[in-house]
Amino acid sequence: MLRKLTVALLPLALAVPVALAAPEVADAQAPAAAQCRRTLPAYPQLDPGDRSEAVRTLQCAINDLGFGPVTVDGYYGPETKKALAPLIGGREGQPPHPYRITPLFWHQLYGLQLPHRTLAQGDRGPAVRTLQRALRAWGLTVVVDGVFGPQTTAALRDYQRQHDVRPTGRTDRATRYFLVGGDYY
């Protein structure tokens, strides 16, 4: 099942438009209600019908990936579900609750937003923040500050060890493979 999911998600990972410069809030012309808070203390399980700030974060991630636009209203309703269909439908062996958003799914959402280049200690900016969110969604402790410092390096090395990847502390090709869903634990 691990490899089937990998095969299903990798073409999607290559086709997903990347919005690297996604700001912490929606553009200045959008109403205040549409502001996005992309960083959460933890990335919880969500089900259709849920209403929460975490759903707003999910909706922002959907828009960042180019699967929207969806209204950022905190309601996991038909519009949000429809926008997720390309991600959900690309998986082989549908789980019993295909539209349930799990921490693994959050991890993949942020992994899909990473650039196709290596990030390493000393880098700064939105791409580093996205990496930090993916690591946090995986369950690692990391501050999401956009600075690829010693803490992010240590968290990434831990992530790499968990995936039997050489712990370089950089987002090399092998590491990006797992960040976009090349595994299923």
mmCIF file of N, CA, C and O in Angstrom, residues 26-121:
data_model
loop_
_atom_site.group_PDB
_atom_site.id
_atom_site.type_symbol
_atom_site.label_atom_id
_atom_site.label_comp_id
_atom_site.label_asym_id
_atom_site.label_seq_id
_atom_site.Cartn_x
_atom_site.Cartn_y
_atom_site.Cartn_z
ATOM 1 N N ALA A 26 -4.047 36.891 3.675
ATOM 2 C CA ALA A 26 -4.491 37.027 2.298
ATOM 3 C C ALA A 26 -4.164 38.434 1.810
ATOM 4 O O ALA A 26 -3.859 39.326 2.599
ATOM 5 N N ASP A 27 -4.291 38.642 0.482
ATOM 6 C CA ASP A 27 -3.893 39.940 -0.044
ATOM 7 C C ASP A 27 -4.716 41.068 0.568
ATOM 8 O O ASP A 27 -5.787 40.866 1.099
ATOM 9 N N ALA A 28 -4.197 42.265 0.466
ATOM 10 C CA ALA A 28 -4.769 43.414 1.160
ATOM 11 C C ALA A 28 -6.172 43.753 0.667
ATOM 12 O O ALA A 28 -6.933 44.403 1.370
ATOM 13 N N GLN A 29 -6.559 43.327 -0.539
ATOM 14 C CA GLN A 29 -7.881 43.628 -1.065
ATOM 15 C C GLN A 29 -8.931 42.648 -0.562
ATOM 16 O O GLN A 29 -10.121 42.895 -0.703
ATOM 17 N N ALA A 30 -8.535 41.540 0.015
ATOM 18 C CA ALA A 30 -9.486 40.556 0.515
ATOM 19 C C ALA A 30 -10.070 41.036 1.831
ATOM 20 O O ALA A 30 -9.426 41.749 2.585
ATOM 21 N N PRO A 31 -11.319 40.637 2.116
ATOM 22 C CA PRO A 31 -11.906 41.050 3.385
ATOM 23 C C PRO A 31 -11.162 40.440 4.560
ATOM 24 O O PRO A 31 -10.525 39.403 4.438
ATOM 25 N N ALA A 32 -11.270 41.092 5.708
ATOM 26 C CA ALA A 32 -10.558 40.634 6.904
ATOM 27 C C ALA A 32 -10.908 39.196 7.253
ATOM 28 O O ALA A 32 -10.078 38.463 7.762
ATOM 29 N N ALA A 33 -12.136 38.748 6.953
ATOM 30 C CA ALA A 33 -12.556 37.389 7.287
ATOM 31 C C ALA A 33 -11.754 36.343 6.519
ATOM 32 O O ALA A 33 -11.711 35.184 6.917
ATOM 33 N N ALA A 34 -11.131 36.728 5.405
ATOM 34 C CA ALA A 34 -10.413 35.759 4.587
ATOM 35 C C ALA A 34 -8.937 35.646 4.961
ATOM 36 O O ALA A 34 -8.179 35.007 4.262
ATOM 37 N N GLN A 35 -8.511 36.269 6.031
ATOM 38 C CA GLN A 35 -7.114 36.189 6.424
ATOM 39 C C GLN A 35 -6.745 34.760 6.777
ATOM 40 O O GLN A 35 -7.544 34.012 7.320
ATOM 41 N N CYS A 36 -5.513 34.429 6.473
ATOM 42 C CA CYS A 36 -5.047 33.058 6.674
ATOM 43 C C CYS A 36 -4.002 32.977 7.778
ATOM 44 O O CYS A 36 -3.053 33.758 7.789
ATOM 45 N N ARG A 37 -4.186 32.027 8.643
ATOM 46 C CA ARG A 37 -3.179 31.680 9.652
ATOM 47 C C ARG A 37 -2.714 30.279 9.300
ATOM 48 O O ARG A 37 -3.377 29.298 9.599
ATOM 49 N N ARG A 38 -1.566 30.187 8.614
ATOM 50 C CA ARG A 38 -1.101 28.912 8.086
ATOM 51 C C ARG A 38 -0.374 28.051 9.120
ATOM 52 O O ARG A 38 -0.228 26.865 8.920
ATOM 53 N N THR A 39 0.099 28.664 10.175
ATOM 54 C CA THR A 39 0.851 27.916 11.184
ATOM 55 C C THR A 39 -0.042 27.635 12.379
ATOM 56 O O THR A 39 -0.604 28.548 12.973
ATOM 57 N N LEU A 40 -0.163 26.361 12.715
ATOM 58 C CA LEU A 40 -0.942 25.929 13.867
ATOM 59 C C LEU A 40 -0.001 25.251 14.863
ATOM 60 O O LEU A 40 1.035 24.715 14.465
ATOM 61 N N PRO A 41 -0.367 25.226 16.133
ATOM 62 C CA PRO A 41 0.457 24.512 17.116
ATOM 63 C C PRO A 41 0.578 23.020 16.770
ATOM 64 O O PRO A 41 1.608 22.401 16.974
ATOM 65 N N ALA A 42 -0.505 22.466 16.233
ATOM 66 C CA ALA A 42 -0.542 21.082 15.749
ATOM 67 C C ALA A 42 -1.589 21.054 14.647
ATOM 68 O O ALA A 42 -2.463 21.915 14.594
ATOM 69 N N TYR A 43 -1.503 20.066 13.770
ATOM 70 C CA TYR A 43 -2.424 19.989 12.643
ATOM 71 C C TYR A 43 -3.391 18.834 12.902
ATOM 72 O O TYR A 43 -3.034 17.675 12.773
ATOM 73 N N PRO A 44 -4.638 19.173 13.294
ATOM 74 C CA PRO A 44 -5.584 18.167 13.768
ATOM 75 C C PRO A 44 -6.304 17.418 12.654
ATOM 76 O O PRO A 44 -6.296 17.826 11.500
ATOM 77 N N GLN A 45 -6.947 16.349 13.049
ATOM 78 C CA GLN A 45 -7.820 15.615 12.137
ATOM 79 C C GLN A 45 -9.067 16.463 11.896
ATOM 80 O O GLN A 45 -9.620 17.050 12.826
ATOM 81 N N LEU A 46 -9.488 16.523 10.638
ATOM 82 C CA LEU A 46 -10.702 17.252 10.259
ATOM 83 C C LEU A 46 -11.580 16.340 9.420
ATOM 84 O O LEU A 46 -11.075 15.533 8.626
ATOM 85 N N ASP A 47 -12.875 16.489 9.577
ATOM 86 C CA ASP A 47 -13.842 15.735 8.787
ATOM 87 C C ASP A 47 -14.814 16.703 8.131
ATOM 88 O O ASP A 47 -15.061 17.797 8.655
ATOM 89 N N PRO A 48 -15.399 16.297 6.979
ATOM 90 C CA PRO A 48 -16.422 17.146 6.378
ATOM 91 C C PRO A 48 -17.493 17.507 7.408
ATOM 92 O O PRO A 48 -17.889 16.683 8.224
ATOM 93 N N GLY A 49 -17.901 18.761 7.369
ATOM 94 C CA GLY A 49 -18.883 19.266 8.322
ATOM 95 C C GLY A 49 -18.256 20.026 9.474
ATOM 96 O O GLY A 49 -18.945 20.779 10.171
ATOM 97 N N ASP A 50 -16.949 19.853 9.691
ATOM 98 C CA ASP A 50 -16.275 20.558 10.782
ATOM 99 C C ASP A 50 -16.240 22.063 10.516
ATOM 100 O O ASP A 50 -16.185 22.509 9.366
ATOM 101 N N ARG A 51 -16.247 22.812 11.616
ATOM 102 C CA ARG A 51 -16.089 24.268 11.578
ATOM 103 C C ARG A 51 -15.020 24.623 12.604
ATOM 104 O O ARG A 51 -15.171 24.305 13.776
ATOM 105 N N SER A 52 -13.944 25.248 12.136
ATOM 106 C CA SER A 52 -12.878 25.614 13.066
ATOM 107 C C SER A 52 -11.845 26.490 12.371
ATOM 108 O O SER A 52 -11.842 26.642 11.155
ATOM 109 N N GLU A 53 -10.945 27.030 13.189
ATOM 110 C CA GLU A 53 -9.813 27.784 12.645
ATOM 111 C C GLU A 53 -8.905 26.868 11.820
ATOM 112 O O GLU A 53 -8.318 27.303 10.838
ATOM 113 N N ALA A 54 -8.795 25.607 12.217
ATOM 114 C CA ALA A 54 -7.968 24.670 11.457
ATOM 115 C C ALA A 54 -8.534 24.457 10.049
ATOM 116 O O ALA A 54 -7.778 24.279 9.091
ATOM 117 N N VAL A 55 -9.854 24.496 9.906
ATOM 118 C CA VAL A 55 -10.454 24.384 8.572
ATOM 119 C C VAL A 55 -10.071 25.610 7.742
ATOM 120 O O VAL A 55 -9.769 25.485 6.546
ATOM 121 N N ARG A 56 -10.033 26.784 8.360
ATOM 122 C CA ARG A 56 -9.580 27.982 7.641
ATOM 123 C C ARG A 56 -8.148 27.781 7.135
ATOM 124 O O ARG A 56 -7.820 28.139 6.003
ATOM 125 N N THR A 57 -7.313 27.192 7.974
ATOM 126 C CA THR A 57 -5.930 26.921 7.578
ATOM 127 C C THR A 57 -5.897 25.945 6.403
ATOM 128 O O THR A 57 -5.133 26.123 5.451
ATOM 129 N N LEU A 58 -6.724 24.906 6.461
ATOM 130 C CA LEU A 58 -6.829 23.953 5.348
ATOM 131 C C LEU A 58 -7.252 24.672 4.072
ATOM 132 O O LEU A 58 -6.669 24.449 2.998
ATOM 133 N N GLN A 59 -8.239 25.533 4.169
ATOM 134 C CA GLN A 59 -8.715 26.260 2.994
ATOM 135 C C GLN A 59 -7.624 27.152 2.413
ATOM 136 O O GLN A 59 -7.482 27.261 1.188
ATOM 137 N N CYS A 60 -6.821 27.750 3.270
ATOM 138 C CA CYS A 60 -5.701 28.566 2.795
ATOM 139 C C CYS A 60 -4.687 27.695 2.056
ATOM 140 O O CYS A 60 -4.173 28.083 1.005
ATOM 141 N N ALA A 61 -4.390 26.508 2.602
ATOM 142 C CA ALA A 61 -3.442 25.593 1.950
ATOM 143 C C ALA A 61 -3.972 25.149 0.588
ATOM 144 O O ALA A 61 -3.212 25.038 -0.376
ATOM 145 N N ILE A 62 -5.276 24.898 0.499
ATOM 146 C CA ILE A 62 -5.888 24.526 -0.781
ATOM 147 C C ILE A 62 -5.687 25.648 -1.795
ATOM 148 O O ILE A 62 -5.288 25.403 -2.943
ATOM 149 N N ASN A 63 -5.942 26.877 -1.376
ATOM 150 C CA ASN A 63 -5.748 28.015 -2.271
ATOM 151 C C ASN A 63 -4.284 28.204 -2.630
ATOM 152 O O ASN A 63 -3.942 28.505 -3.775
ATOM 153 N N ASP A 64 -3.379 28.004 -1.669
ATOM 154 C CA ASP A 64 -1.945 28.138 -1.931
ATOM 155 C C ASP A 64 -1.482 27.157 -3.008
ATOM 156 O O ASP A 64 -0.601 27.465 -3.802
ATOM 157 N N LEU A 65 -2.059 25.956 -3.006
ATOM 158 C CA LEU A 65 -1.683 24.931 -3.981
ATOM 159 C C LEU A 65 -2.343 25.129 -5.341
ATOM 160 O O LEU A 65 -2.030 24.419 -6.286
ATOM 161 N N GLY A 66 -3.276 26.062 -5.429
ATOM 162 C CA GLY A 66 -3.943 26.315 -6.695
ATOM 163 C C GLY A 66 -5.148 25.422 -6.943
ATOM 164 O O GLY A 66 -5.626 25.325 -8.072
ATOM 165 N N PHE A 67 -5.663 24.763 -5.918
ATOM 166 C CA PHE A 67 -6.833 23.914 -6.078
ATOM 167 C C PHE A 67 -8.129 24.661 -5.807
ATOM 168 O O PHE A 67 -9.198 24.094 -5.912
ATOM 169 N N GLY A 68 -8.051 25.912 -5.448
ATOM 170 C CA GLY A 68 -9.231 26.726 -5.196
ATOM 171 C C GLY A 68 -9.622 27.465 -6.457
ATOM 172 O O GLY A 68 -9.364 26.984 -7.554
ATOM 173 N N PRO A 69 -10.237 28.600 -6.288
ATOM 174 C CA PRO A 69 -10.342 29.246 -4.993
ATOM 175 C C PRO A 69 -11.493 28.681 -4.164
ATOM 176 O O PRO A 69 -12.540 28.338 -4.697
ATOM 177 N N VAL A 70 -11.239 28.581 -2.884
ATOM 178 C CA VAL A 70 -12.296 28.253 -1.942
ATOM 179 C C VAL A 70 -12.427 29.438 -0.986
ATOM 180 O O VAL A 70 -11.458 30.134 -0.717
ATOM 181 N N THR A 71 -13.626 29.621 -0.512
ATOM 182 C CA THR A 71 -13.875 30.672 0.465
ATOM 183 C C THR A 71 -13.253 30.261 1.790
ATOM 184 O O THR A 71 -13.456 29.141 2.254
ATOM 185 N N VAL A 72 -12.482 31.147 2.370
ATOM 186 C CA VAL A 72 -11.847 30.873 3.664
ATOM 187 C C VAL A 72 -12.829 31.300 4.745
ATOM 188 O O VAL A 72 -12.826 32.440 5.197
ATOM 189 N N ASP A 73 -13.688 30.344 5.126
ATOM 190 C CA ASP A 73 -14.747 30.640 6.083
ATOM 191 C C ASP A 73 -14.758 29.719 7.298
ATOM 192 O O ASP A 73 -15.583 29.872 8.186
ATOM 193 N N GLY A 74 -13.847 28.743 7.338
ATOM 194 C CA GLY A 74 -13.777 27.843 8.486
ATOM 195 C C GLY A 74 -14.773 26.713 8.457
ATOM 196 O O GLY A 74 -14.889 25.968 9.430
ATOM 197 N N TYR A 75 -15.510 26.531 7.355
ATOM 198 C CA TYR A 75 -16.494 25.458 7.231
ATOM 199 C C TYR A 75 -16.011 24.448 6.197
ATOM 200 O O TYR A 75 -15.802 24.794 5.034
ATOM 201 N N TYR A 76 -15.841 23.202 6.629
ATOM 202 C CA TYR A 76 -15.426 22.125 5.732
ATOM 203 C C TYR A 76 -16.684 21.565 5.064
ATOM 204 O O TYR A 76 -17.206 20.537 5.420
ATOM 205 N N GLY A 77 -17.171 22.328 4.104
ATOM 206 C CA GLY A 77 -18.393 21.969 3.401
ATOM 207 C C GLY A 77 -18.124 21.487 1.991
ATOM 208 O O GLY A 77 -16.983 21.132 1.638
ATOM 209 N N PRO A 78 -19.166 21.485 1.155
ATOM 210 C CA PRO A 78 -19.046 20.971 -0.211
ATOM 211 C C PRO A 78 -17.984 21.670 -1.054
ATOM 212 O O PRO A 78 -17.300 21.020 -1.847
ATOM 213 N N GLU A 79 -17.824 22.981 -0.902
ATOM 214 C CA GLU A 79 -16.831 23.717 -1.692
ATOM 215 C C GLU A 79 -15.411 23.242 -1.362
ATOM 216 O O GLU A 79 -14.601 22.996 -2.254
ATOM 217 N N THR A 80 -15.111 23.101 -0.084
ATOM 218 C CA THR A 80 -13.791 22.639 0.343
ATOM 219 C C THR A 80 -13.571 21.201 -0.091
ATOM 220 O O THR A 80 -12.500 20.847 -0.607
ATOM 221 N N LYS A 81 -14.567 20.373 0.082
ATOM 222 C CA LYS A 81 -14.476 18.962 -0.314
ATOM 223 C C LYS A 81 -14.219 18.838 -1.820
ATOM 224 O O LYS A 81 -13.358 18.066 -2.254
ATOM 225 N N LYS A 82 -14.931 19.625 -2.617
ATOM 226 C CA LYS A 82 -14.749 19.593 -4.076
ATOM 227 C C LYS A 82 -13.325 20.000 -4.463
ATOM 228 O O LYS A 82 -12.710 19.406 -5.346
ATOM 229 N N ALA A 83 -12.791 21.014 -3.790
ATOM 230 C CA ALA A 83 -11.429 21.473 -4.091
ATOM 231 C C ALA A 83 -10.395 20.409 -3.745
ATOM 232 O O ALA A 83 -9.332 20.335 -4.368
ATOM 233 N N LEU A 84 -10.688 19.567 -2.748
ATOM 234 C CA LEU A 84 -9.768 18.499 -2.349
ATOM 235 C C LEU A 84 -9.840 17.281 -3.263
ATOM 236 O O LEU A 84 -8.964 16.421 -3.209
ATOM 237 N N ALA A 85 -10.872 17.193 -4.090
ATOM 238 C CA ALA A 85 -11.099 16.006 -4.918
ATOM 239 C C ALA A 85 -9.876 15.578 -5.740
ATOM 240 O O ALA A 85 -9.567 14.385 -5.792
ATOM 241 N N PRO A 86 -9.132 16.499 -6.380
ATOM 242 C CA PRO A 86 -7.960 16.045 -7.145
ATOM 243 C C PRO A 86 -6.893 15.379 -6.263
ATOM 244 O O PRO A 86 -6.226 14.441 -6.696
ATOM 245 N N LEU A 87 -6.733 15.868 -5.038
ATOM 246 C CA LEU A 87 -5.757 15.260 -4.131
ATOM 247 C C LEU A 87 -6.248 13.913 -3.618
ATOM 248 O O LEU A 87 -5.491 12.954 -3.548
ATOM 249 N N ILE A 88 -7.509 13.844 -3.267
ATOM 250 C CA ILE A 88 -8.087 12.624 -2.727
ATOM 251 C C ILE A 88 -8.204 11.564 -3.819
ATOM 252 O O ILE A 88 -7.868 10.400 -3.622
ATOM 253 N N GLY A 89 -8.672 11.965 -4.981
ATOM 254 C CA GLY A 89 -8.889 11.027 -6.085
ATOM 255 C C GLY A 89 -7.615 10.427 -6.643
ATOM 256 O O GLY A 89 -7.655 9.377 -7.275
ATOM 257 N N GLY A 90 -6.487 11.067 -6.412
ATOM 258 C CA GLY A 90 -5.215 10.561 -6.922
ATOM 259 C C GLY A 90 -4.624 9.442 -6.098
ATOM 260 O O GLY A 90 -3.592 8.891 -6.442
ATOM 261 N N ARG A 91 -5.288 9.072 -5.027
ATOM 262 C CA ARG A 91 -4.775 8.021 -4.154
ATOM 263 C C ARG A 91 -5.345 6.671 -4.552
ATOM 264 O O ARG A 91 -6.520 6.549 -4.847
ATOM 265 N N GLU A 92 -4.509 5.671 -4.539
ATOM 266 C CA GLU A 92 -4.987 4.310 -4.773
ATOM 267 C C GLU A 92 -5.419 3.706 -3.454
ATOM 268 O O GLU A 92 -4.891 4.044 -2.398
ATOM 269 N N GLY A 93 -6.366 2.786 -3.516
ATOM 270 C CA GLY A 93 -6.797 2.115 -2.298
ATOM 271 C C GLY A 93 -7.438 3.079 -1.336
ATOM 272 O O GLY A 93 -6.902 3.355 -0.273
ATOM 273 N N GLN A 94 -8.568 3.630 -1.714
ATOM 274 C CA GLN A 94 -9.241 4.641 -0.908
ATOM 275 C C GLN A 94 -9.458 4.173 0.527
ATOM 276 O O GLN A 94 -9.953 3.081 0.757
ATOM 277 N N PRO A 95 -9.101 5.006 1.500
ATOM 278 C CA PRO A 95 -9.363 4.670 2.910
ATOM 279 C C PRO A 95 -10.866 4.759 3.179
ATOM 280 O O PRO A 95 -11.608 5.316 2.368
ATOM 281 N N PRO A 96 -11.323 4.250 4.316
ATOM 282 C CA PRO A 96 -12.758 4.277 4.610
ATOM 283 C C PRO A 96 -13.333 5.692 4.700
ATOM 284 O O PRO A 96 -14.511 5.897 4.454
ATOM 285 N N HIS A 97 -12.521 6.675 5.053
ATOM 286 C CA HIS A 97 -12.958 8.076 5.148
ATOM 287 C C HIS A 97 -12.024 8.928 4.284
ATOM 288 O O HIS A 97 -11.148 9.609 4.805
ATOM 289 N N PRO A 98 -12.191 8.883 2.964
ATOM 290 C CA PRO A 98 -11.210 9.536 2.087
ATOM 291 C C PRO A 98 -11.082 11.042 2.284
ATOM 292 O O PRO A 98 -10.028 11.598 2.006
ATOM 293 N N TYR A 99 -12.108 11.719 2.762
ATOM 294 C CA TYR A 99 -12.025 13.168 2.926
ATOM 295 C C TYR A 99 -11.653 13.576 4.354
ATOM 296 O O TYR A 99 -11.695 14.748 4.690
ATOM 297 N N ARG A 100 -11.265 12.609 5.161
ATOM 298 C CA ARG A 100 -10.765 12.915 6.506
ATOM 299 C C ARG A 100 -9.352 13.472 6.351
ATOM 300 O O ARG A 100 -8.490 12.869 5.715
ATOM 301 N N ILE A 101 -9.122 14.627 6.937
ATOM 302 C CA ILE A 101 -7.802 15.252 6.878
ATOM 303 C C ILE A 101 -7.055 14.842 8.145
ATOM 304 O O ILE A 101 -7.456 15.171 9.252
ATOM 305 N N THR A 102 -5.978 14.116 7.971
ATOM 306 C CA THR A 102 -5.158 13.619 9.080
ATOM 307 C C THR A 102 -3.862 14.422 9.146
ATOM 308 O O THR A 102 -3.523 15.140 8.203
ATOM 309 N N PRO A 103 -3.093 14.276 10.222
ATOM 310 C CA PRO A 103 -1.784 14.936 10.257
ATOM 311 C C PRO A 103 -0.900 14.550 9.065
ATOM 312 O O PRO A 103 -0.168 15.395 8.540
ATOM 313 N N LEU A 104 -0.982 13.304 8.605
ATOM 314 C CA LEU A 104 -0.213 12.905 7.423
ATOM 315 C C LEU A 104 -0.641 13.705 6.203
ATOM 316 O O LEU A 104 0.190 14.144 5.411
ATOM 317 N N PHE A 105 -1.923 13.923 6.043
ATOM 318 C CA PHE A 105 -2.420 14.697 4.914
ATOM 319 C C PHE A 105 -1.921 16.139 4.995
ATOM 320 O O PHE A 105 -1.505 16.718 3.985
ATOM 321 N N TRP A 106 -1.957 16.740 6.195
ATOM 322 C CA TRP A 106 -1.407 18.090 6.385
ATOM 323 C C TRP A 106 0.066 18.112 5.953
ATOM 324 O O TRP A 106 0.512 19.027 5.254
ATOM 325 N N HIS A 107 0.808 17.130 6.404
ATOM 326 C CA HIS A 107 2.236 17.005 6.081
ATOM 327 C C HIS A 107 2.423 17.030 4.567
ATOM 328 O O HIS A 107 3.283 17.731 4.032
ATOM 329 N N GLN A 108 1.606 16.268 3.859
ATOM 330 C CA GLN A 108 1.711 16.218 2.405
ATOM 331 C C GLN A 108 1.286 17.526 1.753
ATOM 332 O O GLN A 108 1.893 17.955 0.764
ATOM 333 N N LEU A 109 0.244 18.177 2.296
ATOM 334 C CA LEU A 109 -0.183 19.463 1.743
ATOM 335 C C LEU A 109 0.964 20.477 1.760
ATOM 336 O O LEU A 109 1.179 21.200 0.787
ATOM 337 N N TYR A 110 1.680 20.518 2.880
ATOM 338 C CA TYR A 110 2.800 21.455 2.952
ATOM 339 C C TYR A 110 3.996 20.955 2.146
ATOM 340 O O TYR A 110 4.701 21.752 1.525
ATOM 341 N N GLY A 111 4.214 19.665 2.123
ATOM 342 C CA GLY A 111 5.305 19.113 1.310
ATOM 343 C C GLY A 111 5.132 19.435 -0.160
ATOM 344 O O GLY A 111 6.105 19.731 -0.867
ATOM 345 N N LEU A 112 3.891 19.398 -0.650
ATOM 346 C CA LEU A 112 3.621 19.707 -2.052
ATOM 347 C C LEU A 112 3.919 21.166 -2.398
ATOM 348 O O LEU A 112 4.095 21.499 -3.561
ATOM 349 N N GLN A 113 3.980 22.030 -1.405
ATOM 350 C CA GLN A 113 4.254 23.446 -1.650
ATOM 351 C C GLN A 113 5.747 23.769 -1.670
ATOM 352 O O GLN A 113 6.124 24.902 -1.958
ATOM 353 N N LEU A 114 6.579 22.795 -1.371
ATOM 354 C CA LEU A 114 8.025 23.057 -1.316
ATOM 355 C C LEU A 114 8.612 23.225 -2.713
ATOM 356 O O LEU A 114 8.155 22.597 -3.669
ATOM 357 N N PRO A 115 9.643 24.039 -2.837
ATOM 358 C CA PRO A 115 10.277 24.226 -4.146
ATOM 359 C C PRO A 115 11.068 22.985 -4.557
ATOM 360 O O PRO A 115 11.441 22.166 -3.714
ATOM 361 N N HIS A 116 11.293 22.876 -5.845
ATOM 362 C CA HIS A 116 12.083 21.766 -6.373
ATOM 363 C C HIS A 116 13.561 22.140 -6.365
ATOM 364 O O HIS A 116 14.258 22.028 -7.367
ATOM 365 N N ARG A 117 14.002 22.612 -5.234
ATOM 366 C CA ARG A 117 15.421 22.923 -5.024
ATOM 367 C C ARG A 117 15.749 22.581 -3.581
ATOM 368 O O ARG A 117 14.860 22.434 -2.739
ATOM 369 N N THR A 118 17.007 22.479 -3.300
ATOM 370 C CA THR A 118 17.452 22.110 -1.966
ATOM 371 C C THR A 118 17.392 23.315 -1.039
ATOM 372 O O THR A 118 17.862 24.401 -1.378
ATOM 373 N N LEU A 119 16.794 23.094 0.128
ATOM 374 C CA LEU A 119 16.827 24.082 1.207
ATOM 375 C C LEU A 119 17.839 23.579 2.228
ATOM 376 O O LEU A 119 17.906 22.375 2.490
ATOM 377 N N ALA A 120 18.599 24.494 2.810
ATOM 378 C CA ALA A 120 19.638 24.100 3.763
ATOM 379 C C ALA A 120 19.815 25.190 4.808
ATOM 380 O O ALA A 120 19.293 26.308 4.672
ATOM 381 N N GLN A 121 20.562 24.847 5.846
ATOM 382 C CA GLN A 121 20.816 25.796 6.925
ATOM 383 C C GLN A 121 21.349 27.099 6.341
ATOM 384 O O GLN A 121 22.203 27.106 5.462
#
